[in-house]
Short mmCIF file of N, CA and C and ligand atoms in Angstrom, two decimals:
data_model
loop_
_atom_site.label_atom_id
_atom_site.label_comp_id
_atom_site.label_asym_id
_atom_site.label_seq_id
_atom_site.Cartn_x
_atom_site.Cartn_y
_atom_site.Cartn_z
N UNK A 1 0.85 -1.20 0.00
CA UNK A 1 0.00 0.00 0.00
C UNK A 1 0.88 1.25 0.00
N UNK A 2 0.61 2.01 -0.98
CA UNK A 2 1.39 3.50 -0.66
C UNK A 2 0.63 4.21 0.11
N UNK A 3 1.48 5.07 0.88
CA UNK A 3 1.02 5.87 1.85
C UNK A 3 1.76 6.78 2.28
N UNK A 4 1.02 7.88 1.65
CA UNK A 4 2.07 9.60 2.04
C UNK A 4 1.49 10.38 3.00
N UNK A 5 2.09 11.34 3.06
CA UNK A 5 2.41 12.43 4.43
C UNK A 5 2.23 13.72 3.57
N UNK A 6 1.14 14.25 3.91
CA UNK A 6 1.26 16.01 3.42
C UNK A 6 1.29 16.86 4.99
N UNK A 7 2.49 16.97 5.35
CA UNK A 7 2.55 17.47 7.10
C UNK A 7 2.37 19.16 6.41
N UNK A 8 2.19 20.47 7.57
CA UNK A 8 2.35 21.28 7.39
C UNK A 8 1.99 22.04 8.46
N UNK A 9 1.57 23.61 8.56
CA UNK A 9 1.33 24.16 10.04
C UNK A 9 -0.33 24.25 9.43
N UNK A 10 -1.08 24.83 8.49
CA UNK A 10 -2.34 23.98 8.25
C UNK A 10 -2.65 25.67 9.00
N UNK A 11 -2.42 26.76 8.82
CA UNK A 11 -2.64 27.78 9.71
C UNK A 11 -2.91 28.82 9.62
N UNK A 12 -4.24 28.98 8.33
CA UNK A 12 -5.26 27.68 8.31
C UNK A 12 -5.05 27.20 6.85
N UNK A 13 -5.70 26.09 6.47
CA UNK A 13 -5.57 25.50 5.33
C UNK A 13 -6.00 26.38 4.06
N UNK A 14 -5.32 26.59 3.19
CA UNK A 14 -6.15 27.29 1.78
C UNK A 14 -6.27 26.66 0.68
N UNK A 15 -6.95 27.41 -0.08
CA UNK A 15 -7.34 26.79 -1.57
C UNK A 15 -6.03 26.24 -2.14
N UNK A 16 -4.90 26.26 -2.08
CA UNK A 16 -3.59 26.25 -2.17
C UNK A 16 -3.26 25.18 -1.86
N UNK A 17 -3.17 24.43 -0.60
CA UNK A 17 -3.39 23.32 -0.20
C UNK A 17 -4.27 22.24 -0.33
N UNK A 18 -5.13 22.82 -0.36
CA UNK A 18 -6.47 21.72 -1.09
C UNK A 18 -5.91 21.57 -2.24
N UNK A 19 -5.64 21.92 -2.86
CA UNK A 19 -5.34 21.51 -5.07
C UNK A 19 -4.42 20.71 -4.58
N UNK A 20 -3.12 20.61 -3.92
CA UNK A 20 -2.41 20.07 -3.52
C UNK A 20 -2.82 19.22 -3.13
N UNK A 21 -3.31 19.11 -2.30
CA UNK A 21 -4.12 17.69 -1.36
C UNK A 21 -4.66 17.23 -2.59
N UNK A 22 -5.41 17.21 -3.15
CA UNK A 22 -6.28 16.68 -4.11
C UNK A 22 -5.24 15.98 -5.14
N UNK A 23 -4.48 16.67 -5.13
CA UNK A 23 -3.50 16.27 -6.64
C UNK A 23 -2.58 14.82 -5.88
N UNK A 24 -2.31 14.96 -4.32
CA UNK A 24 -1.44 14.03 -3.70
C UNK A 24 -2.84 12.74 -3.72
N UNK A 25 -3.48 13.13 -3.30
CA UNK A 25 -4.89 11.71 -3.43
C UNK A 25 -4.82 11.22 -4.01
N UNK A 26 -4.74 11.35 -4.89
CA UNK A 26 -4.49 10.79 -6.10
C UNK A 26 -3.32 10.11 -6.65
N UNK A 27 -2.41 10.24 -5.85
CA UNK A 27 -0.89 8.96 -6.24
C UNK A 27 -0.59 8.42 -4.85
N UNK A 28 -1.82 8.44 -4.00
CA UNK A 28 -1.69 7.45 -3.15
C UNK A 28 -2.53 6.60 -2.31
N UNK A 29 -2.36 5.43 -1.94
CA UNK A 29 -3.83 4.26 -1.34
C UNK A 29 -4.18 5.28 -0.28
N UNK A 30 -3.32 5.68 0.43
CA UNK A 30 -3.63 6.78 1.69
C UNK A 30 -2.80 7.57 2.47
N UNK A 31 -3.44 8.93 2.76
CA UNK A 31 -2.68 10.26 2.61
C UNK A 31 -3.09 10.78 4.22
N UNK A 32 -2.14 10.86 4.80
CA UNK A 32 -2.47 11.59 5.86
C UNK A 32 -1.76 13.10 6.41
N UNK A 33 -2.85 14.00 6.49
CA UNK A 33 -2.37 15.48 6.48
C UNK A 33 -2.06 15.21 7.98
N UNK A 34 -0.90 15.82 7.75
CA UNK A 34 -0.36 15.80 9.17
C UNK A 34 0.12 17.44 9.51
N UNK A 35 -0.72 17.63 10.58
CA UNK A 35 -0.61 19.19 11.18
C UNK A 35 0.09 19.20 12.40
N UNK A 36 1.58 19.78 12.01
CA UNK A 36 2.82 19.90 12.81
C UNK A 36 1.80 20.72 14.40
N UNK A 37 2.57 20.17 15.27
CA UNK A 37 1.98 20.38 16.76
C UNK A 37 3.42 21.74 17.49
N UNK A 38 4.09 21.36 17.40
CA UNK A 38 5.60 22.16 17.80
C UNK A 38 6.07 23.11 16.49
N UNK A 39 5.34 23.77 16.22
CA UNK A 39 5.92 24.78 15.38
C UNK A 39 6.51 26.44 15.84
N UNK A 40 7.39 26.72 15.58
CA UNK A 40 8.28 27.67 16.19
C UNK A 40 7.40 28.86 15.65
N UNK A 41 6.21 28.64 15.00
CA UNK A 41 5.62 30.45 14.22
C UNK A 41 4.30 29.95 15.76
N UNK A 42 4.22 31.29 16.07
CA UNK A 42 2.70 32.06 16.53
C UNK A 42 1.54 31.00 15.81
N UNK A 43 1.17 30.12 16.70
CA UNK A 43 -0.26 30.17 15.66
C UNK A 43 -1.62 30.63 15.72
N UNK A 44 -2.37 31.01 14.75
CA UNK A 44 -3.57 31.63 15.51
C UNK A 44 -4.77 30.30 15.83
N UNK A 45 -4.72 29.67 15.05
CA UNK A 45 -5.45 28.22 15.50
C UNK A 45 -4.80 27.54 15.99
N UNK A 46 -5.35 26.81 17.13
CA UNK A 46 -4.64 25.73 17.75
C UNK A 46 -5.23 24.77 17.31
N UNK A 47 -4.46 23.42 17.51
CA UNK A 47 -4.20 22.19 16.75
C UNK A 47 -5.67 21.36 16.58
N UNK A 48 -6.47 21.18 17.91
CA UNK A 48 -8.01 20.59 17.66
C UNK A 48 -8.37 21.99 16.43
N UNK A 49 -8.85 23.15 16.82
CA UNK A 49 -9.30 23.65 15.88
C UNK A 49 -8.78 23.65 14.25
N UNK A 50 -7.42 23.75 13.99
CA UNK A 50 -7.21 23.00 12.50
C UNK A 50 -7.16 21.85 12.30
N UNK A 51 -7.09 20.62 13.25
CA UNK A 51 -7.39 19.61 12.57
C UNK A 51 -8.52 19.75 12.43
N UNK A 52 -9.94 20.24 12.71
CA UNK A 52 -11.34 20.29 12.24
C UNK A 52 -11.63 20.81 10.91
N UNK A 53 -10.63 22.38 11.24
CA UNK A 53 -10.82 23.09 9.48
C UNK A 53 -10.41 22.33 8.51
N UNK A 54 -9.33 21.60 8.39
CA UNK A 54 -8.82 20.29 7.78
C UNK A 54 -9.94 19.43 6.99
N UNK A 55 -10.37 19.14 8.51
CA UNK A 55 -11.21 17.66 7.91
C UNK A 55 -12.14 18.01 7.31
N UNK A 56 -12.86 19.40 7.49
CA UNK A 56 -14.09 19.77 7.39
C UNK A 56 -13.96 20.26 5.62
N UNK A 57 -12.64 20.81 5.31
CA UNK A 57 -12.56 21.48 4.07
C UNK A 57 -12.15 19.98 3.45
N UNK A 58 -11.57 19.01 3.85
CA UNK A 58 -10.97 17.64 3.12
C UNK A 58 -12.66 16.89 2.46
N UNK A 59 -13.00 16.92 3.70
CA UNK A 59 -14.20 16.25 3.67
C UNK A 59 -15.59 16.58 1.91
N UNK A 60 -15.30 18.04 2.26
CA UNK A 60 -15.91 18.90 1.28
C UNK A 60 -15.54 18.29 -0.59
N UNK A 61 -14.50 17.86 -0.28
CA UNK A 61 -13.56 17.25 -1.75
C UNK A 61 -14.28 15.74 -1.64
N UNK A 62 -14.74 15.34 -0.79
CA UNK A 62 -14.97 13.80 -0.80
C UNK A 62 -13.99 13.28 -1.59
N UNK A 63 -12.75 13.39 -0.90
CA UNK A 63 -11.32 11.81 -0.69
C UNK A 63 -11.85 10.82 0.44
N UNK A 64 -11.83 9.89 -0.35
CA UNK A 64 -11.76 9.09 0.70
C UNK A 64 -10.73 8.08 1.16
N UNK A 65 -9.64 8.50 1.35
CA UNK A 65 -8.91 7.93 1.46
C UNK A 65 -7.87 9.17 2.48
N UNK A 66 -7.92 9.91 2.48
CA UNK A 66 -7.53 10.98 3.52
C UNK A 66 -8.14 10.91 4.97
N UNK A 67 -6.25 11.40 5.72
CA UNK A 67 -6.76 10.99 7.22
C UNK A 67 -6.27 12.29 7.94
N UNK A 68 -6.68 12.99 8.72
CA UNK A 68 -6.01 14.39 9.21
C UNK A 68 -5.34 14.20 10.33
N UNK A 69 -4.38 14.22 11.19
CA UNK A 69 -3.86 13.61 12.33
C UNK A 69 -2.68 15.07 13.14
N UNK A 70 -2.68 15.35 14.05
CA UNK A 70 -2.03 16.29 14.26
C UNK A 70 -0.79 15.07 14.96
N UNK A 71 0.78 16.24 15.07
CA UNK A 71 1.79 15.05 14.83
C UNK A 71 2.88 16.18 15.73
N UNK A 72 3.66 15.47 16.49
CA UNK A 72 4.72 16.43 17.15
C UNK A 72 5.95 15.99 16.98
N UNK A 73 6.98 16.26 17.29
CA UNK A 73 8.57 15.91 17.30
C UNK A 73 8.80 15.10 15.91
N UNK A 74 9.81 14.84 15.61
CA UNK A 74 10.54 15.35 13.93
C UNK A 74 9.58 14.44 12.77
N UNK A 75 9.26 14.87 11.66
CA UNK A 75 8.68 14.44 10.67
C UNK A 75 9.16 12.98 10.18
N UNK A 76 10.36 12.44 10.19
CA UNK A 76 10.62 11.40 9.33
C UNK A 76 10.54 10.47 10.46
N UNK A 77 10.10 10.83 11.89
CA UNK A 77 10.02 10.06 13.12
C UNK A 77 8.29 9.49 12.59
N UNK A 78 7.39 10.28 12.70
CA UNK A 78 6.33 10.27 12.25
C UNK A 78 5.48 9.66 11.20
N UNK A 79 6.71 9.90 10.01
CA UNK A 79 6.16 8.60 8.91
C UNK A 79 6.84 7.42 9.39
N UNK A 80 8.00 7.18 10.17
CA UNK A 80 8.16 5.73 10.36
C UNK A 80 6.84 5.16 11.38
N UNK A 81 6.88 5.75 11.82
CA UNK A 81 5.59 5.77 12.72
C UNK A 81 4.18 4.91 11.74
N UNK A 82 4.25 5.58 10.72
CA UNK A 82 2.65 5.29 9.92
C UNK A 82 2.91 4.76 8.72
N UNK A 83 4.64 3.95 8.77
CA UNK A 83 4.70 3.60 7.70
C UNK A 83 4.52 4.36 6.39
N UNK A 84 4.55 4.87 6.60
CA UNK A 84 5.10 6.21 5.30
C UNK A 84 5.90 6.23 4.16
N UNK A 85 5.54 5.95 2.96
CA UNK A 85 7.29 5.76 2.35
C UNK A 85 7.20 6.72 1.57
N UNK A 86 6.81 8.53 1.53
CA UNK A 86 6.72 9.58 1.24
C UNK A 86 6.11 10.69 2.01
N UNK A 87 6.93 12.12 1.51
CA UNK A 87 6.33 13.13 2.17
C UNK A 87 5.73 14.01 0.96
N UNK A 88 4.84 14.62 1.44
CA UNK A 88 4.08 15.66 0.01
C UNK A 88 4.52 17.06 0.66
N UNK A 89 4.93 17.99 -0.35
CA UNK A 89 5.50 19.57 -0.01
C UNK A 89 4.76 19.98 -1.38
N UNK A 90 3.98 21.23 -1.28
CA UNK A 90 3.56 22.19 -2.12
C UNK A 90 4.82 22.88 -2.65
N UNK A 91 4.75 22.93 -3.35
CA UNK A 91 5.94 24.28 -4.33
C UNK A 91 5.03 25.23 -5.10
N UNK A 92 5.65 26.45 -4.77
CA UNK A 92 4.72 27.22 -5.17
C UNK A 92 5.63 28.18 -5.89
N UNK A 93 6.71 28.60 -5.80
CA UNK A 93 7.74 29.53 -6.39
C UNK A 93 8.84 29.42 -6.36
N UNK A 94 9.58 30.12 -7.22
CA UNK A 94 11.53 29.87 -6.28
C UNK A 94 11.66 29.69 -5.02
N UNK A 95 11.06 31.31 -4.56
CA UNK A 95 11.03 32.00 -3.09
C UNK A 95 10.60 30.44 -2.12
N UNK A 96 9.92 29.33 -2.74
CA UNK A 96 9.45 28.20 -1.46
C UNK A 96 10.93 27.25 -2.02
N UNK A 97 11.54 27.27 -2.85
CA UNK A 97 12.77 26.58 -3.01
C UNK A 97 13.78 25.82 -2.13
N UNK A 98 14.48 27.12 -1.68
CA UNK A 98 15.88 27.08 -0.61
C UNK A 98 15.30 26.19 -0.01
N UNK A 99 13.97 26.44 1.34
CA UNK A 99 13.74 26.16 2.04
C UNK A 99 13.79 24.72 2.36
N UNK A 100 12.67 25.01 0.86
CA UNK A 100 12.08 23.29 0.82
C UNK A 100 13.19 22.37 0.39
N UNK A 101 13.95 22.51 -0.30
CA UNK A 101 15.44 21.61 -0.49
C UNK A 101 16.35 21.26 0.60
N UNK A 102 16.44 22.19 1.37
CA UNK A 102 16.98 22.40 2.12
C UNK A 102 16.12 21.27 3.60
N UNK A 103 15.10 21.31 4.19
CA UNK A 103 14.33 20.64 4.67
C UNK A 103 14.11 18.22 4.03
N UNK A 104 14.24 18.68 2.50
CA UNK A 104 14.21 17.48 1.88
C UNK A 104 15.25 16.91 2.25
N UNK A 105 16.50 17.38 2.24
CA UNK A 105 18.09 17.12 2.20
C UNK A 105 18.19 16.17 3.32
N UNK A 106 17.65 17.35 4.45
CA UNK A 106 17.88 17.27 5.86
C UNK A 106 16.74 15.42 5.93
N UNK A 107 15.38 15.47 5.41
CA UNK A 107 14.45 14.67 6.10
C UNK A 107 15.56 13.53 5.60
N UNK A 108 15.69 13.63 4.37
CA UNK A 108 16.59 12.20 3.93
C UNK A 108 17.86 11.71 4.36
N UNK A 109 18.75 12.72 4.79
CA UNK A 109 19.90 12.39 5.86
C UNK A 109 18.76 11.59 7.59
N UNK A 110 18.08 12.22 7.76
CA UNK A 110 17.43 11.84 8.86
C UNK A 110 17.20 10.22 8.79
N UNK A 111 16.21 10.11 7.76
CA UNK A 111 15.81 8.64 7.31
C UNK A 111 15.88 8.37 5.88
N UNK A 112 17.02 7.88 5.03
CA UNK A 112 16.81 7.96 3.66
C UNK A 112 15.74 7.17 2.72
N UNK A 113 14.89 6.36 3.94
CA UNK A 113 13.77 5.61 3.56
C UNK A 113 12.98 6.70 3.13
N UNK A 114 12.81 7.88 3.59
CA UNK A 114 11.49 8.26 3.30
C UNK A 114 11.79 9.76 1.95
N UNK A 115 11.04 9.51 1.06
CA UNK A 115 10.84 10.12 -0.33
C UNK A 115 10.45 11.69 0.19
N UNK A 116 10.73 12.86 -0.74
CA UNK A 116 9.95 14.19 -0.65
C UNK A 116 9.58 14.31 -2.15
N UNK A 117 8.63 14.50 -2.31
CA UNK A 117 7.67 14.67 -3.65
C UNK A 117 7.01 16.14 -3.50
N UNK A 118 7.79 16.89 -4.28
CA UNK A 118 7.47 18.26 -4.36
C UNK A 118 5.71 18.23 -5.64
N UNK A 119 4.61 19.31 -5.03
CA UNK A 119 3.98 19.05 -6.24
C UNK A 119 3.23 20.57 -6.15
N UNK A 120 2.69 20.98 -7.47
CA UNK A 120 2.63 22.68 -7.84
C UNK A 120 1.45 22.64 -7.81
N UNK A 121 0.28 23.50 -7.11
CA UNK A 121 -0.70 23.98 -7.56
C UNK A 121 -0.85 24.62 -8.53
N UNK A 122 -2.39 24.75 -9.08
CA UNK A 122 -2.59 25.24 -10.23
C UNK A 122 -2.43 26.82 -10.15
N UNK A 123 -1.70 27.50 -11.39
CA UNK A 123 -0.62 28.64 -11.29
C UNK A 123 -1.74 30.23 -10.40
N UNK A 124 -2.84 30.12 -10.72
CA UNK A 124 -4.00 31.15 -10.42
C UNK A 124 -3.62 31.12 -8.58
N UNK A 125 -3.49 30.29 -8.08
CA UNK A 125 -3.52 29.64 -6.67
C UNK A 125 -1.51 30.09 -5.79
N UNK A 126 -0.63 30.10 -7.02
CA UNK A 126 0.35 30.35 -6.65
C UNK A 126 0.74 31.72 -5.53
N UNK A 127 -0.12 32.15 -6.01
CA UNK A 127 0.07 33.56 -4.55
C UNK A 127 -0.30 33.55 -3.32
N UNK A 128 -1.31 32.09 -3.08
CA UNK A 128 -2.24 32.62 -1.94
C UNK A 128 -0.78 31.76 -0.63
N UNK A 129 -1.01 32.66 0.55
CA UNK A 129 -0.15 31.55 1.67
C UNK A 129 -1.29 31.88 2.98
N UNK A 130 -1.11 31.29 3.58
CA UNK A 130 -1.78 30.98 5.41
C UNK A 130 -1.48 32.62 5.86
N UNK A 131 0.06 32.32 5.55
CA UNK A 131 0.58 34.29 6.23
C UNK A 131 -0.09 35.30 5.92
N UNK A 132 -0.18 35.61 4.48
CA UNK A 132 -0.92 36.75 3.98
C UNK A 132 -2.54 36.81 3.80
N UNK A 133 -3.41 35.58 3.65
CA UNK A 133 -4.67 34.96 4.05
C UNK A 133 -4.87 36.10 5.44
N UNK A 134 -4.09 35.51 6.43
CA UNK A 134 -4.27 35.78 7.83
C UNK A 134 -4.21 37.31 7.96
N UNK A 135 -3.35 38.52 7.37
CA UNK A 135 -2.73 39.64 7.54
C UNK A 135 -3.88 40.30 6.61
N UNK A 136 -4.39 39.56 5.56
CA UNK A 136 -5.84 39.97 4.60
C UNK A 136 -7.06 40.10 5.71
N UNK A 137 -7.28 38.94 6.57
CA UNK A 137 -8.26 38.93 7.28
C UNK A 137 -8.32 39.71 8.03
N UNK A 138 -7.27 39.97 9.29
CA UNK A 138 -6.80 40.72 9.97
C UNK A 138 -6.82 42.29 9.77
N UNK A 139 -6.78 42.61 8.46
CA UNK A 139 -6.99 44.15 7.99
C UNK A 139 -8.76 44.11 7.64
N UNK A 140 -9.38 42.98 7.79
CA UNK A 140 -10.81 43.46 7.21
C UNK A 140 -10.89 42.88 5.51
N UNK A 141 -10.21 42.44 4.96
CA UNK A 141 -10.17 42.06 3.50
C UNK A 141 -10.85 40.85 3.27
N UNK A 142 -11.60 40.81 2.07
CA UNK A 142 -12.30 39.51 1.98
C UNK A 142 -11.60 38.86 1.69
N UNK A 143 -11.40 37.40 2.24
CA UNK A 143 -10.40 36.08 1.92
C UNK A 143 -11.36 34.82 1.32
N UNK A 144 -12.81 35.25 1.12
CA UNK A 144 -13.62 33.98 0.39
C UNK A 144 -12.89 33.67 -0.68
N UNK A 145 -12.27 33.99 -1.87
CA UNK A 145 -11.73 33.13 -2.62
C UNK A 145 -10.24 32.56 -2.43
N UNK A 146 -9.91 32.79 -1.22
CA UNK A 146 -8.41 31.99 -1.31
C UNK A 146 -8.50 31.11 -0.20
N UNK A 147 -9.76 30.87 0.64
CA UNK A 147 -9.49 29.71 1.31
C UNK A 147 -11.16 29.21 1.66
N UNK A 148 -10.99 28.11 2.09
CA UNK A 148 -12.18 26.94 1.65
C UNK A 148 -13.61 27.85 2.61
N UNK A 149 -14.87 27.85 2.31
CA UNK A 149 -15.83 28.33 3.44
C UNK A 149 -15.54 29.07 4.21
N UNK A 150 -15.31 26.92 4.98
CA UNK A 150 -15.69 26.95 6.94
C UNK A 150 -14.29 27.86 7.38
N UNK A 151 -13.56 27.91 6.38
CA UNK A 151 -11.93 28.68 6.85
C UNK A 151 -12.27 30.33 6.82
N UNK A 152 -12.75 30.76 6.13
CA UNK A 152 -13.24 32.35 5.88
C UNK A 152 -14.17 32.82 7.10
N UNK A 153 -15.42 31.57 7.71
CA UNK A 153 -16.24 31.81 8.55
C UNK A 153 -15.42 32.21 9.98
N UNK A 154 -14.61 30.92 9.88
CA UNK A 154 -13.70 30.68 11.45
C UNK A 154 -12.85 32.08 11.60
N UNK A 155 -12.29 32.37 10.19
CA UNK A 155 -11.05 33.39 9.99
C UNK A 155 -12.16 34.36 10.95
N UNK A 156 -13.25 34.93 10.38
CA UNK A 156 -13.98 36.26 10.86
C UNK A 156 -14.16 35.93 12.58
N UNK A 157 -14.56 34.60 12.90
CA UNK A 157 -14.82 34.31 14.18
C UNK A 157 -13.60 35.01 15.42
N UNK A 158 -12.85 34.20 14.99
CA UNK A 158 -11.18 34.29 15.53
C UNK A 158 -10.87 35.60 15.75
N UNK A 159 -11.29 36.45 14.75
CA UNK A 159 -10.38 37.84 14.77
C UNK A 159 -11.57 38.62 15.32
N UNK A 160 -12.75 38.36 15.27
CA UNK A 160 -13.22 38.73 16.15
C UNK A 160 -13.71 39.17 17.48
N UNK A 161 -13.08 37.33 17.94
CA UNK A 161 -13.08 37.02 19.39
C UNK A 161 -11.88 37.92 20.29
N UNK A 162 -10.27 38.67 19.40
CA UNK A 162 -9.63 39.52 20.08
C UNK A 162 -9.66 40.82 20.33
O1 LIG B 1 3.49 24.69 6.65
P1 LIG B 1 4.91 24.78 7.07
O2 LIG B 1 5.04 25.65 8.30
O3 LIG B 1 5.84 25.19 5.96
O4 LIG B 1 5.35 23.29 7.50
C1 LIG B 1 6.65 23.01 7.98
C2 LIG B 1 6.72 21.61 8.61
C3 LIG B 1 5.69 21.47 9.70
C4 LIG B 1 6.46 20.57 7.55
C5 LIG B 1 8.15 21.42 9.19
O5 LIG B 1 8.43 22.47 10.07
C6 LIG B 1 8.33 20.09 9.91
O6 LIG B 1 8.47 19.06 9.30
N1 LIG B 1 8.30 20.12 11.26
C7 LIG B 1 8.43 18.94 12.09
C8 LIG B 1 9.78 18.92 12.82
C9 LIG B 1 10.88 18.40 11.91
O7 LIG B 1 10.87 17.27 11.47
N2 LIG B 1 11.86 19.27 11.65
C10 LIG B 1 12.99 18.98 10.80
C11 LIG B 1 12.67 19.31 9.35
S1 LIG B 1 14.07 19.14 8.32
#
């Protein structure tokens, strides 16, 4: 059975990620989004609440074969964990490059069992990120087309509630 890993901070999920997700469903028996728990950025959702936006926007795609799982301490620990023999990374520009090479290098010195499969959303989608989503919302800007619904509803909730 193949079985990949689309980990990320998920914070919150966008249209960006979904094409992605959707496109990884598809080259594998089963895909589990895994929403990093120890992440060194601020987050404004905590981990029950995006794994919900997750499932709730996954769900919306009807995959069935997608599992949402929040996940802590190092990534290639994690797919040995779930049997994993790949990780899924969005690429979206140069600018996500360094990073992401740089991160691949590292997962495969870590465990060279486990694969990084870079894959591109469709090019319209290339601008949107979680960061600027969030800094859109945050100023009052409509974010309905760059991230799923229940994510636009929650976004207004959230920034409300401070
Ligand atoms: O959405 P992000 O913030 O770009 O995702 C980054 C993430 C969560 C995939 C990365 O920080 C990660 O894998 N964290 C888990 C800890 C780990 O394994 N670190 C070493 C990576 S080389």
């Amino acid at each position: 059975m193949r079985k990949g890993i689309y980990p990320g901070s998920f914070d919150p999920i966008t249209n960006g990620h979904l094409d992605v997700l959707q496109r990884a469903a598809h080259l594998f028996d089963h895909l589990i989004i895994a929403i990093a728990r120890d992440n060194a950025k601020a987050s404004l959702f905590s981990i029950p609440e995006r794994v919900h936006l997750v499932e709730k926007a996954a769900a919306a795609l009807k995959l069935s074969n997608v599992q949402v799982l929040p996940f802590e301490g190092l990534l290639v620990e994690f797919a040995r964990q779930q049997s994993a023999q790949a990780v899924v990374r969005g690429l979206r520009a140069i600018s996500d490059f360094e990073f992401e090479f740089q991160m691949a290098l590292m997962n495969r010195k870590l465990d060279p069992r486990v694969e990084t499969i870079f894959l591109t959303p469709r090019e319209e989608l290339t601008y949107i990120s979680s960061r600027i989503v969030k800094e859109i919302a945050r100023l009052g800007g409509d974010v309905t087309s760059f991230v799923p619904s229940n994510v636009a509803t929650a976004l207004k909730a959230k920034l409300t509630e401070h």
